[in-house]
Short mmCIF file of C-alpha atoms (C1' of nucleotides) in Angstrom, two decimals:
data_model
loop_
_atom_site.label_atom_id
_atom_site.label_comp_id
_atom_site.label_asym_id
_atom_site.label_seq_id
_atom_site.Cartn_x
_atom_site.Cartn_y
_atom_site.Cartn_z
CA MET A 1 2.33 -11.60 2.13
CA LEU A 2 0.52 -14.73 0.36
CA ASP A 3 -3.17 -15.02 0.14
CA ILE A 4 -3.76 -16.82 3.00
CA GLN A 5 -6.40 -19.40 1.33
CA LEU A 6 -3.88 -20.26 -0.23
CA LEU A 7 -1.97 -21.22 2.27
CA ARG A 8 -5.83 -22.79 3.99
CA THR A 9 -6.21 -24.85 0.49
CA GLN A 10 -3.12 -25.16 -0.08
CA LEU A 11 -0.11 -26.15 2.24
CA ASP A 12 1.39 -27.97 0.65
CA ALA A 13 2.55 -27.39 -2.53
CA VAL A 14 2.85 -23.95 -0.86
CA ALA A 15 5.50 -25.49 1.28
CA ALA A 16 7.67 -27.12 -1.86
CA ARG A 17 7.60 -24.45 -4.02
CA LEU A 18 9.03 -21.74 -0.66
CA ALA A 19 11.31 -24.94 -0.71
CA THR A 20 12.52 -24.40 -4.12
CA ARG A 21 14.37 -21.03 -2.57
CA GLY A 22 15.66 -22.26 0.08
CA THR A 23 13.01 -21.58 2.95
CA VAL A 24 11.12 -23.98 5.19
CA LEU A 25 7.56 -23.35 6.59
CA ASP A 26 6.81 -24.75 9.07
CA VAL A 27 3.85 -26.46 7.74
CA GLU A 28 2.82 -28.14 11.83
CA GLY A 29 3.41 -24.69 13.11
CA PHE A 30 0.79 -22.97 11.10
CA LYS A 31 -1.72 -25.72 11.11
CA VAL A 32 -1.67 -25.56 14.85
CA LEU A 33 -2.33 -21.93 14.08
CA GLU A 34 -5.13 -21.86 12.11
CA GLU A 35 -6.77 -25.05 13.71
CA GLN A 36 -6.99 -23.02 16.99
CA ARG A 37 -7.77 -19.40 14.83
CA LYS A 38 -11.08 -20.95 13.41
CA GLN A 39 -12.40 -22.51 17.03
CA LEU A 40 -11.33 -19.45 19.43
CA GLN A 41 -12.69 -17.48 15.85
CA THR A 42 -16.29 -19.63 15.59
CA ARG A 43 -17.26 -19.19 19.37
CA THR A 44 -16.14 -15.73 19.96
CA GLN A 45 -18.17 -14.58 16.33
CA ASP A 46 -20.59 -16.80 18.14
CA LEU A 47 -20.71 -15.43 21.09
CA GLN A 48 -21.17 -12.15 19.38
CA ALA A 49 -24.50 -12.96 17.92
CA LYS A 50 -26.49 -13.96 20.83
CA ARG A 51 -25.61 -10.23 22.85
CA ASN A 52 -26.33 -8.85 19.51
CA SER A 53 -29.47 -9.89 18.89
CA LEU A 54 -30.49 -9.37 22.70
CA SER A 55 -29.36 -6.53 23.25
CA LYS A 56 -31.29 -4.89 20.53
CA GLN A 57 -34.07 -7.55 22.96
CA ILE A 58 -33.31 -4.96 24.72
CA GLY A 59 -34.41 -2.06 22.68
CA ILE A 60 -37.59 -3.84 21.89
CA LEU A 61 -38.51 -4.02 24.91
CA LYS A 62 -37.71 -1.01 26.22
CA GLY A 63 -39.90 0.61 23.32
CA LYS A 64 -42.84 -0.81 24.40
CA GLY A 65 -42.58 -0.54 28.50
CA GLU A 66 -41.63 -3.92 29.07
CA ASP A 67 -39.43 -4.97 31.97
CA VAL A 68 -35.57 -5.05 31.03
CA ALA A 69 -34.16 -7.45 33.95
CA PRO A 70 -33.84 -10.95 32.44
CA VAL A 71 -32.78 -10.44 29.00
CA MET A 72 -30.15 -8.01 31.10
CA ALA A 73 -28.76 -11.23 33.34
CA GLU A 74 -28.67 -13.30 30.59
CA VAL A 75 -26.80 -10.84 28.19
CA ALA A 76 -23.96 -10.47 30.96
CA SER A 77 -23.98 -13.38 31.94
CA LEU A 78 -22.44 -14.28 28.07
CA GLY A 79 -20.02 -10.99 29.32
CA ASP A 80 -16.98 -12.54 31.03
CA GLN A 81 -16.50 -15.24 28.65
CA LEU A 82 -16.70 -13.55 24.78
CA LYS A 83 -14.16 -10.34 26.38
CA ALA A 84 -11.89 -13.59 27.02
CA ASP A 85 -13.14 -14.50 23.76
CA GLU A 86 -11.99 -11.89 22.45
CA ASP A 87 -9.12 -10.96 23.51
CA SER A 88 -7.46 -13.83 23.23
CA LEU A 89 -8.46 -14.50 19.41
CA ALA A 90 -7.06 -10.83 19.11
CA GLN A 91 -3.48 -12.27 20.32
CA LEU A 92 -4.68 -15.21 18.21
CA LEU A 93 -4.16 -13.47 15.23
CA THR A 94 -1.64 -11.11 15.91
CA ARG A 95 0.39 -14.48 16.11
CA PHE A 96 -0.83 -15.65 12.68
CA ASN A 97 -0.34 -12.20 11.03
CA ALA A 98 3.15 -11.95 12.23
CA PHE A 99 3.92 -15.69 11.15
CA VAL A 100 2.26 -15.19 7.46
CA ALA A 101 4.08 -11.93 7.44
CA VAL A 102 7.87 -13.26 6.98
CA ILE A 103 7.27 -16.04 4.57
CA PRO A 104 8.13 -13.99 0.93
CA ASN A 105 6.43 -14.72 -2.13
CA LEU A 106 6.26 -17.53 -3.88
CA PRO A 107 8.74 -18.34 -7.47
CA HIS A 108 7.03 -17.76 -10.54
CA ALA A 109 7.15 -21.46 -12.61
CA SER A 110 9.64 -19.88 -15.08
CA VAL A 111 11.96 -18.88 -12.57
CA PRO A 112 15.45 -21.26 -12.93
CA LEU A 113 15.75 -23.55 -10.19
CA GLY A 114 18.69 -22.99 -7.96
CA ASP A 115 20.05 -21.93 -4.49
CA ASP A 116 22.28 -18.89 -4.63
CA GLU A 117 24.11 -16.91 -7.41
CA ARG A 118 24.98 -19.51 -9.68
CA GLY A 119 21.88 -20.90 -10.52
CA ASN A 120 21.41 -17.94 -11.87
CA VAL A 121 21.22 -17.87 -16.28
CA GLU A 122 22.10 -15.81 -18.45
CA VAL A 123 19.40 -14.77 -20.98
CA LEU A 124 21.37 -12.51 -23.18
CA ARG A 125 24.52 -10.31 -23.27
CA TRP A 126 24.88 -6.48 -25.00
CA GLY A 127 28.01 -5.42 -26.32
CA THR A 128 31.37 -6.21 -26.48
CA PRO A 129 33.82 -5.58 -23.46
CA LYS A 130 35.70 -3.16 -25.49
CA ALA A 131 40.34 -4.13 -25.84
CA PHE A 132 42.09 -2.24 -23.99
CA ASP A 133 46.04 -1.08 -25.18
CA PHE A 134 47.13 -0.32 -21.75
CA ALA A 135 46.67 -1.26 -17.76
CA VAL A 136 42.83 -0.12 -17.21
CA LYS A 137 42.71 1.16 -13.79
CA ASP A 138 39.50 1.44 -11.68
CA HIS A 139 37.14 4.05 -11.09
CA VAL A 140 38.67 4.79 -7.62
CA ASP A 141 43.32 5.80 -9.25
CA LEU A 142 41.05 7.27 -12.04
CA GLY A 143 38.38 9.84 -9.91
CA SER A 144 41.80 10.57 -7.31
CA ALA A 145 43.54 11.47 -9.85
CA LEU A 146 41.17 13.49 -12.23
CA GLY A 147 40.35 14.76 -8.58
CA GLY A 148 36.54 13.92 -7.70
CA LEU A 149 36.94 11.38 -6.21
CA ASP A 150 37.57 11.16 -2.33
CA PHE A 151 36.96 8.99 -0.24
CA GLU A 152 39.68 9.38 2.58
CA THR A 153 37.95 12.53 3.46
CA ALA A 154 33.84 11.94 2.94
CA THR A 155 35.28 9.39 5.98
CA LYS A 156 36.37 11.67 7.98
CA ILE A 157 32.84 13.72 7.16
CA SER A 158 30.35 10.21 7.59
CA GLY A 159 32.80 6.88 8.10
CA SER A 160 33.91 4.07 6.16
CA ARG A 161 31.12 3.41 3.18
CA PHE A 162 30.85 7.00 2.14
CA THR A 163 31.70 8.76 -1.01
CA LEU A 164 32.88 12.73 -1.59
CA MET A 165 32.24 14.17 -5.21
CA GLN A 166 33.54 17.68 -6.56
CA GLY A 167 33.62 18.97 -10.16
CA ALA A 168 33.26 16.58 -13.22
CA ILE A 169 33.44 13.83 -12.30
CA ALA A 170 29.81 15.49 -9.22
CA ARG A 171 28.74 16.82 -12.64
CA LEU A 172 29.47 13.79 -14.44
CA HIS A 173 27.16 12.06 -11.59
CA ARG A 174 23.75 14.35 -12.32
CA ALA A 175 24.57 14.75 -15.68
CA LEU A 176 23.16 10.09 -15.33
CA ALA A 177 20.87 11.34 -12.86
CA GLN A 178 19.20 13.91 -15.56
CA PHE A 179 19.64 11.55 -18.84
CA MET A 180 18.70 8.46 -16.46
CA LEU A 181 14.80 10.50 -16.22
CA ASP A 182 14.51 12.69 -19.08
CA THR A 183 14.92 9.50 -21.38
CA HIS A 184 12.22 7.66 -18.52
CA THR A 185 9.80 9.97 -18.87
CA THR A 186 9.35 11.72 -22.85
CA GLU A 187 10.44 8.17 -24.71
CA HIS A 188 9.13 5.29 -21.59
CA GLY A 189 6.11 7.34 -20.72
CA TYR A 190 6.86 6.89 -17.05
CA ARG A 191 5.59 10.24 -15.14
CA GLU A 192 8.27 11.31 -13.03
CA VAL A 193 8.01 11.53 -9.50
CA TYR A 194 9.82 13.67 -6.69
CA ALA A 195 9.20 11.48 -3.05
CA PRO A 196 10.43 11.44 1.08
CA TYR A 197 13.35 9.91 1.96
CA LEU A 198 11.78 9.11 5.12
CA VAL A 199 9.36 6.77 5.31
CA ASN A 200 7.04 5.64 8.50
CA PRO A 201 6.15 1.88 9.44
CA ASP A 202 3.48 0.74 7.45
CA SER A 203 5.31 1.73 4.18
CA MET A 204 8.21 -0.46 4.90
CA PHE A 205 5.73 -2.87 5.63
CA GLY A 206 3.99 -2.50 2.50
CA THR A 207 6.92 -3.33 -0.51
CA GLY A 208 8.19 -5.67 2.09
CA GLN A 209 11.66 -4.44 3.94
CA LEU A 210 9.73 -4.38 7.15
CA PRO A 211 9.74 -6.44 9.54
CA LYS A 212 11.74 -8.79 8.48
CA PHE A 213 15.18 -6.74 7.24
CA GLU A 214 14.88 -4.42 9.72
CA GLU A 215 19.47 -4.67 10.30
CA ASP A 216 19.11 -3.36 6.51
CA LEU A 217 17.48 -0.03 7.54
CA PHE A 218 18.34 3.36 8.96
CA MET A 219 16.16 3.90 11.11
CA VAL A 220 15.30 7.61 13.02
CA PRO A 221 13.61 7.31 16.23
CA ARG A 222 11.16 10.56 16.58
CA SER A 223 10.46 12.01 20.33
CA ASP A 224 6.59 11.32 20.32
CA GLY A 225 8.23 7.16 20.41
CA THR A 226 7.38 6.63 16.63
CA LYS A 227 10.05 5.89 13.81
CA LEU A 228 10.91 6.78 9.89
CA TYR A 229 13.24 5.62 8.85
CA LEU A 230 15.47 6.40 5.19
CA ILE A 231 14.49 4.72 1.82
CA PRO A 232 16.47 1.77 0.35
CA THR A 233 15.28 2.71 -2.11
CA ALA A 234 12.17 5.06 -4.12
CA GLU A 235 10.48 1.32 -4.51
CA VAL A 236 9.13 1.93 -1.14
CA PRO A 237 8.17 5.73 -1.00
CA VAL A 238 7.13 5.48 -4.68
CA THR A 239 4.72 2.21 -4.00
CA ASN A 240 3.54 2.70 -1.46
CA ILE A 241 2.03 5.70 -3.64
CA VAL A 242 -1.63 3.76 -3.97
CA ARG A 243 -1.42 1.85 -0.59
CA ASP A 244 -5.14 1.70 0.23
CA GLN A 245 -6.18 2.68 -2.29
CA ILE A 246 -9.15 1.67 -4.50
CA VAL A 247 -7.25 3.36 -8.56
CA ALA A 248 -9.29 3.28 -11.13
CA ALA A 249 -8.91 0.63 -13.55
CA GLU A 250 -8.69 3.53 -16.72
CA ARG A 251 -6.06 5.27 -14.87
CA LEU A 252 -3.97 1.95 -15.39
CA PRO A 253 -0.39 0.83 -15.67
CA LEU A 254 0.04 3.95 -13.41
CA LYS A 255 3.71 4.21 -14.58
CA PHE A 256 6.29 6.60 -11.66
CA VAL A 257 10.36 7.24 -11.79
CA CYS A 258 11.65 8.75 -8.99
CA HIS A 259 15.74 9.79 -8.78
CA THR A 260 16.19 9.72 -5.19
CA PRO A 261 18.89 8.69 -2.64
CA CYS A 262 19.12 5.35 -1.44
CA PHE A 263 20.18 3.63 2.14
CA ARG A 264 21.16 0.55 3.05
CA SER A 265 23.35 -0.23 6.47
CA GLU A 266 25.00 -3.30 4.49
CA ALA A 267 24.56 -5.26 8.10
CA GLY A 268 26.42 -7.99 7.42
CA SER A 269 28.21 -7.02 4.48
CA TYR A 270 31.80 -6.64 5.89
CA GLY A 271 34.56 -7.09 4.14
CA LYS A 272 32.55 -7.05 1.03
CA ASP A 273 33.60 -4.49 -1.80
CA THR A 274 34.99 -2.04 0.68
CA ARG A 275 36.73 -0.49 -1.73
CA GLY A 276 35.14 2.25 -4.63
CA MET A 277 31.71 3.59 -4.39
CA ILE A 278 30.26 -0.03 -5.51
CA ARG A 279 28.20 -0.74 -2.25
CA GLN A 280 27.84 2.27 -0.58
CA HIS A 281 25.46 3.17 3.06
CA GLN A 282 24.28 6.24 0.25
CA PHE A 283 23.80 5.98 -2.92
CA ASP A 284 21.28 7.68 -5.94
CA LYS A 285 19.68 5.29 -7.99
CA VAL A 286 16.98 5.94 -10.38
CA GLU A 287 13.81 4.02 -9.58
CA LEU A 288 11.33 2.90 -12.05
CA VAL A 289 7.53 1.16 -11.00
CA GLN A 290 4.69 -0.20 -12.28
CA LEU A 291 1.20 -0.25 -10.85
CA VAL A 292 -0.61 -2.72 -12.91
CA ARG A 293 -3.63 -5.33 -13.64
CA PRO A 294 -2.82 -8.37 -13.24
CA GLU A 295 -2.91 -10.19 -16.24
CA GLN A 296 -0.32 -7.36 -17.67
CA SER A 297 3.33 -7.41 -15.06
CA TRP A 298 4.72 -10.12 -16.94
CA ASP A 299 4.41 -8.57 -19.82
CA ALA A 300 4.66 -5.56 -18.07
CA LEU A 301 7.73 -6.66 -16.24
CA GLU A 302 9.97 -7.65 -20.06
CA GLN A 303 9.39 -3.93 -20.91
CA LEU A 304 9.92 -2.45 -17.68
CA THR A 305 13.72 -4.26 -18.15
CA GLY A 306 13.89 -3.41 -21.29
CA HIS A 307 13.46 0.22 -20.31
CA ALA A 308 16.78 0.15 -17.84
CA GLU A 309 18.73 -1.69 -21.11
CA ALA A 310 17.84 1.07 -23.08
CA ILE A 311 19.87 3.95 -20.59
CA LEU A 312 22.51 0.89 -20.78
CA GLN A 313 22.73 0.30 -24.62
CA MET A 314 22.29 3.98 -25.13
CA LEU A 315 25.02 4.98 -23.09
CA GLY A 316 27.10 2.28 -25.06
CA LEU A 317 27.57 -0.10 -21.36
CA PRO A 318 28.28 -3.73 -22.09
CA TYR A 319 26.10 -5.62 -19.64
CA ARG A 320 24.48 -9.17 -19.26
CA LYS A 321 21.26 -9.76 -18.60
CA MET A 322 20.78 -12.74 -15.72
CA ALA A 323 17.43 -14.06 -14.95
CA LEU A 324 17.64 -14.81 -11.45
CA CYS A 325 17.46 -18.38 -9.60
CA THR A 326 14.76 -19.42 -6.88
CA GLY A 327 17.30 -19.09 -4.44
CA ASP A 328 18.50 -15.46 -5.12
CA MET A 329 15.90 -14.02 -5.60
CA GLY A 330 14.26 -11.10 -2.84
CA PHE A 331 11.57 -11.56 0.02
CA SER A 332 8.54 -10.32 -2.02
CA SER A 333 10.22 -11.09 -5.76
CA ALA A 334 8.06 -13.75 -7.92
CA LYS A 335 10.89 -13.47 -10.87
CA THR A 336 13.58 -10.73 -10.73
CA TYR A 337 16.01 -9.86 -13.29
CA ASP A 338 19.90 -8.57 -12.97
CA LEU A 339 21.46 -6.27 -15.22
CA GLU A 340 25.06 -6.39 -15.02
CA VAL A 341 27.38 -4.70 -16.53
CA TRP A 342 30.64 -4.39 -17.58
CA LEU A 343 34.06 -3.25 -15.78
CA PRO A 344 37.39 -3.53 -17.09
CA ALA A 345 38.92 -2.72 -14.05
CA GLN A 346 37.20 -5.78 -11.91
CA ASN A 347 37.04 -7.90 -15.68
CA THR A 348 32.95 -8.98 -15.21
CA TYR A 349 29.74 -7.77 -14.72
CA ARG A 350 28.33 -5.90 -12.13
CA GLU A 351 25.18 -5.90 -11.10
CA ILE A 352 24.29 -2.19 -12.07
CA SER A 353 19.60 -3.13 -11.68
CA SER A 354 17.19 -5.05 -10.74
CA CYS A 355 13.91 -5.84 -11.98
CA SER A 356 11.23 -7.61 -10.26
CA ASN A 357 7.12 -7.99 -10.43
CA PHE A 358 5.97 -9.50 -7.40
CA GLU A 359 2.73 -9.84 -8.33
CA ALA A 360 0.38 -8.81 -5.75
CA PHE A 361 2.60 -10.05 -2.46
CA GLN A 362 3.06 -5.92 -2.18
CA ALA A 363 -0.10 -4.89 -2.65
CA ARG A 364 -2.36 -7.63 -0.45
CA ARG A 365 1.14 -6.02 2.07
CA MET A 366 -0.38 -2.64 0.87
CA GLN A 367 -3.81 -3.15 -0.03
CA ALA A 368 -3.61 -1.00 -2.88
CA ARG A 369 -6.23 -2.25 -5.56
CA PHE A 370 -8.37 -1.17 -8.69
CA ARG A 371 -11.76 -1.62 -9.53
CA ASN A 372 -12.16 -4.67 -12.18
CA ASP A 373 -14.61 -5.47 -15.27
CA ALA A 374 -17.08 -6.52 -12.27
CA GLY A 375 -16.79 -3.95 -10.38
CA LYS A 376 -15.12 -5.61 -7.41
CA PRO A 377 -11.96 -4.79 -5.87
CA GLU A 378 -9.67 -6.24 -6.85
CA LEU A 379 -5.54 -5.98 -6.51
CA LEU A 380 -2.88 -4.51 -8.01
CA HIS A 381 0.00 -5.70 -9.71
CA THR A 382 3.10 -3.83 -8.58
CA LEU A 383 6.48 -4.00 -9.93
CA ASN A 384 10.08 -1.77 -10.03
CA GLY A 385 13.37 -1.84 -11.20
CA SER A 386 16.42 0.87 -11.16
CA GLY A 387 16.93 2.49 -14.06
CA LEU A 388 19.56 2.18 -13.83
CA ALA A 389 22.33 2.60 -10.37
CA VAL A 390 23.05 6.33 -10.78
CA GLY A 391 26.51 6.15 -8.73
CA ARG A 392 27.26 2.34 -10.48
CA THR A 393 26.59 3.97 -13.73
CA LEU A 394 28.84 6.15 -13.07
CA VAL A 395 31.87 3.43 -12.06
CA ALA A 396 31.23 1.63 -15.74
CA VAL A 397 30.94 5.23 -17.57
CA LEU A 398 34.57 6.19 -16.06
CA GLU A 399 35.56 2.88 -16.09
CA ASN A 400 34.46 1.95 -19.62
CA TYR A 401 35.60 5.15 -20.91
CA GLN A 402 39.14 5.86 -20.14
CA ASN A 403 41.85 6.79 -22.22
CA ALA A 404 45.24 5.91 -21.44
CA ASP A 405 46.37 9.43 -20.56
CA GLY A 406 44.17 8.54 -17.55
CA SER A 407 41.34 11.12 -18.51
CA VAL A 408 37.63 10.03 -19.73
CA THR A 409 35.55 10.33 -22.79
CA VAL A 410 32.15 11.73 -21.95
CA PRO A 411 29.69 9.79 -23.93
CA ALA A 412 28.01 11.39 -26.63
CA VAL A 413 24.40 11.23 -25.39
CA LEU A 414 26.13 13.05 -21.69
CA ARG A 415 27.30 15.60 -23.39
CA GLY A 416 24.25 18.22 -23.45
CA TYR A 417 24.12 17.70 -19.92
CA MET A 418 27.46 18.46 -19.80
CA GLY A 419 28.57 21.86 -21.55
CA ASN A 420 29.70 19.61 -24.24
CA LEU A 421 32.11 18.84 -22.45
CA GLU A 422 33.60 15.93 -24.34
CA ARG A 423 36.27 15.25 -22.10
CA ILE A 424 37.47 15.21 -18.51
CA SER A 425 41.18 15.24 -17.48
CA ALA A 426 43.01 15.83 -14.54
CA ALA A 427 42.60 20.23 -13.70
"C1'" G B 1 4.54 26.26 18.82
"C1'" G B 2 -0.53 28.19 20.24
"C1'" A B 3 -5.64 28.54 19.68
"C1'" A B 4 -10.99 27.37 16.26
"C1'" G B 5 -12.87 23.03 13.81
"C1'" C B 6 -12.97 18.92 11.55
"C1'" G B 7 -12.14 13.83 10.19
"C1'" U B 8 -18.57 8.62 7.83
"C1'" G B 9 -19.33 3.41 1.96
"C1'" G B 10 -15.66 4.68 -4.78
"C1'" C B 11 -16.69 10.27 -4.00
"C1'" C B 12 -20.09 14.17 -1.79
"C1'" G B 13 -22.92 13.94 2.39
"C1'" A B 14 -26.57 13.37 7.42
"C1'" G B 15 -27.04 11.25 11.53
"C1'" C B 16 -25.04 12.01 17.70
"C1'" G B 17 -26.84 6.01 23.06
"C1'" G B 18 -31.64 1.86 20.42
"C1'" U B 19 -36.55 -0.71 14.39
"C1'" U B 20 -29.98 3.24 11.75
"C1'" U B 21 -30.47 -3.27 8.21
"C1'" A B 22 -25.66 4.00 8.07
"C1'" A B 23 -30.80 9.02 4.89
"C1'" G B 24 -30.33 10.93 0.31
"C1'" G B 25 -27.44 12.03 -4.06
"C1'" C B 26 -23.23 11.73 -8.02
"C1'" A B 27 -20.84 7.70 -10.31
"C1'" C B 28 -21.26 2.28 -11.67
"C1'" C B 29 -24.53 -1.56 -13.02
"C1'" G B 30 -29.88 -3.95 -15.39
"C1'" G B 31 -33.87 -2.78 -17.30
"C1'" U B 32 -38.35 -0.11 -19.09
"C1'" C B 33 -39.09 3.69 -23.21
"C1'" U B 34 -36.21 4.90 -27.99
"C1'" U B 35 -34.34 3.65 -35.45
"C1'" G B 36 -29.87 4.42 -31.42
"C1'" A B 37 -28.16 7.94 -28.43
"C1'" A B 38 -29.46 12.14 -24.41
"C1'" A B 39 -33.49 13.15 -20.85
"C1'" A B 40 -37.36 10.42 -17.70
"C1'" C B 41 -38.63 6.54 -14.87
"C1'" C B 42 -38.17 1.63 -12.49
"C1'" G B 43 -34.60 -1.75 -9.33
"C1'" G B 44 -29.75 -2.72 -8.36
"C1'" C B 45 -25.39 -1.18 -5.83
"C1'" G B 46 -19.94 -0.78 1.00
"C1'" A B 47 -15.49 -3.02 1.75
"C1'" C B 48 -13.14 -6.79 5.42
"C1'" G B 49 -13.36 -11.35 7.83
"C1'" U B 50 -15.34 -15.98 8.51
"C1'" C B 51 -19.09 -20.90 8.54
"C1'" G B 52 -21.07 -22.97 4.38
"C1'" C B 53 -20.89 -28.45 -1.33
"C1'" A B 54 -24.27 -24.30 -1.81
"C1'" A B 55 -28.67 -21.40 -0.83
"C1'" G B 56 -27.27 -18.35 2.78
"C1'" G B 57 -26.14 -16.99 7.94
"C1'" C B 58 -22.55 -14.91 11.21
"C1'" G B 59 -18.23 -11.45 12.97
"C1'" U B 60 -16.16 -6.93 11.99
"C1'" C B 61 -15.13 -1.79 9.98
"C1'" C B 62 -18.19 5.33 10.87
"C1'" G B 63 -9.52 9.14 11.09
"C1'" U B 64 -6.95 5.25 15.32
"C1'" G B 65 -6.76 3.20 19.87
"C1'" A B 66 -8.01 2.48 24.46
"C1'" G B 67 -12.40 3.25 27.95
"C1'" U B 68 -17.56 3.73 30.46
"C1'" U B 69 -22.63 0.76 28.12
"C1'" C B 70 -26.80 -5.45 28.27
"C1'" G B 71 -26.01 -1.94 24.01
"C1'" A B 72 -21.21 3.38 20.74
"C1'" A B 73 -20.70 6.39 14.53
"C1'" U B 74 -23.46 9.24 18.50
"C1'" C B 75 -20.55 9.96 25.39
"C1'" U B 76 -14.35 10.26 27.42
"C1'" C B 77 -9.14 9.81 27.51
"C1'" A B 78 -5.02 9.73 24.25
"C1'" C B 79 -3.21 9.83 19.65
"C1'" C B 80 -2.58 10.47 14.63
"C1'" G B 81 -4.23 13.46 10.17
"C1'" C B 82 -6.29 17.75 7.40
"C1'" U B 83 -8.30 23.14 7.30
"C1'" U B 84 -8.33 28.21 9.40
"C1'" C B 85 -6.29 31.80 12.59
"C1'" C B 86 -1.56 33.71 15.34
"C1'" G B 87 3.77 32.77 16.26
"C1'" C B 88 8.83 30.60 14.23
"C1'" C B 89 11.24 29.35 10.03
"C1'" A B 90 14.57 27.36 4.43
#
RNA sequence: GGAAGCGUGGCCGAGCGGUUUAAGGCACCGGUCUUGAAAACCGGCGACGUCGCAAGGCGUCCGUGAGUUCGAAUCUCACCGCUUCCGCCA
């Protein structure tokens, strides 16, 4: 959520910056709402003040044993107007909050301008794609020939966009997640977290998935009429650890790493990446989350992105780092780097990690604060990034480490997690 | 699922219809004392919103939401959560 004071005092500047990301702010609509709010709130509070002081008088008069009837009559006359005003103010504030809740974050000044993914800027490129002297297979052909990737059976069990893994490939998938968790906890200073996969609407609001993106989520209705949602990323439960909290300054920065499955309905992506496990309803991801003092968040973004890059480097997977442009960033983000891994079968780089600084946008929605040096509560800055998407990393390993005979070499750093297996071959 | 108890500021904890402006303590900040520190003593110290150039004023908040009342932390109802006991259970 944006700071409402900022909207009030610099409305045109906010609208201009939002326009760079393709968001049209209803400036006139806001002005009208704000004008009504101001008038109604002032009037309501005046009436409340009057009621309070008269009621207090009644208490004092009664204590002295004097007649309170005249004052009672006076305060009674306020009643109807006050109640009406309180009701309409509550309604107006609901509308006001709904208006603000769907405004995306402001892009940081360093974010390149652009309308869509074509405006993204390559920041760096690491590694050289291997030159194969045979016709490369994609992960679907490799995996099914190895007897470990089975999309048909997954479709029978659940439907499209699900994967069934078995044997050495399932183990490789697990090895990747373990390797990432171990690296981030032992080398990058993150604390391991196990978190719920189902969360309540307040948590989804806190990180910005609700109210605007409900169609991207799997919702689970409950018999008592409430709802839970399957997490689309561990960002949601982990960032919400600090919701409605004032964190002691000396505990900062908080750095968490969490491995979870992620569930996305992929509404609106019909026909996109239908082959293989690039775009699934369920996939595993190791997520990095940092909660930091505001003045540290931009350094933290560079570090966090570096932590995700380290995994790709240790796996020897060529990648490039993209600074997303204003038009391609997510709703809550002030700045995002995407890491794109080289996929030989697609002859291109594909997203495998997304690292963002949200500044105070999520913290304001969550009321996540710390006590600053002046002793006052101040909003935290929140960041997160994939470190990495496990399913896509599996795809990248299969394709980049394939051999002419259809076997796949196990990257050296994973062998300890694979019983020292060096190569996955058809059984 | 059944029964009982409990949800109060950063933390602990009192208050159970009107001088509550939420006691007291801890923590924290400032001061006195001290070579310095600790202790002791003195003082300060909630959040959010809103009006105002400012000084400051006003409003809301005692798990959440409705209600009773001129007035609710306090009374009523519903819900949520926690604790304990019983039942069931990986």
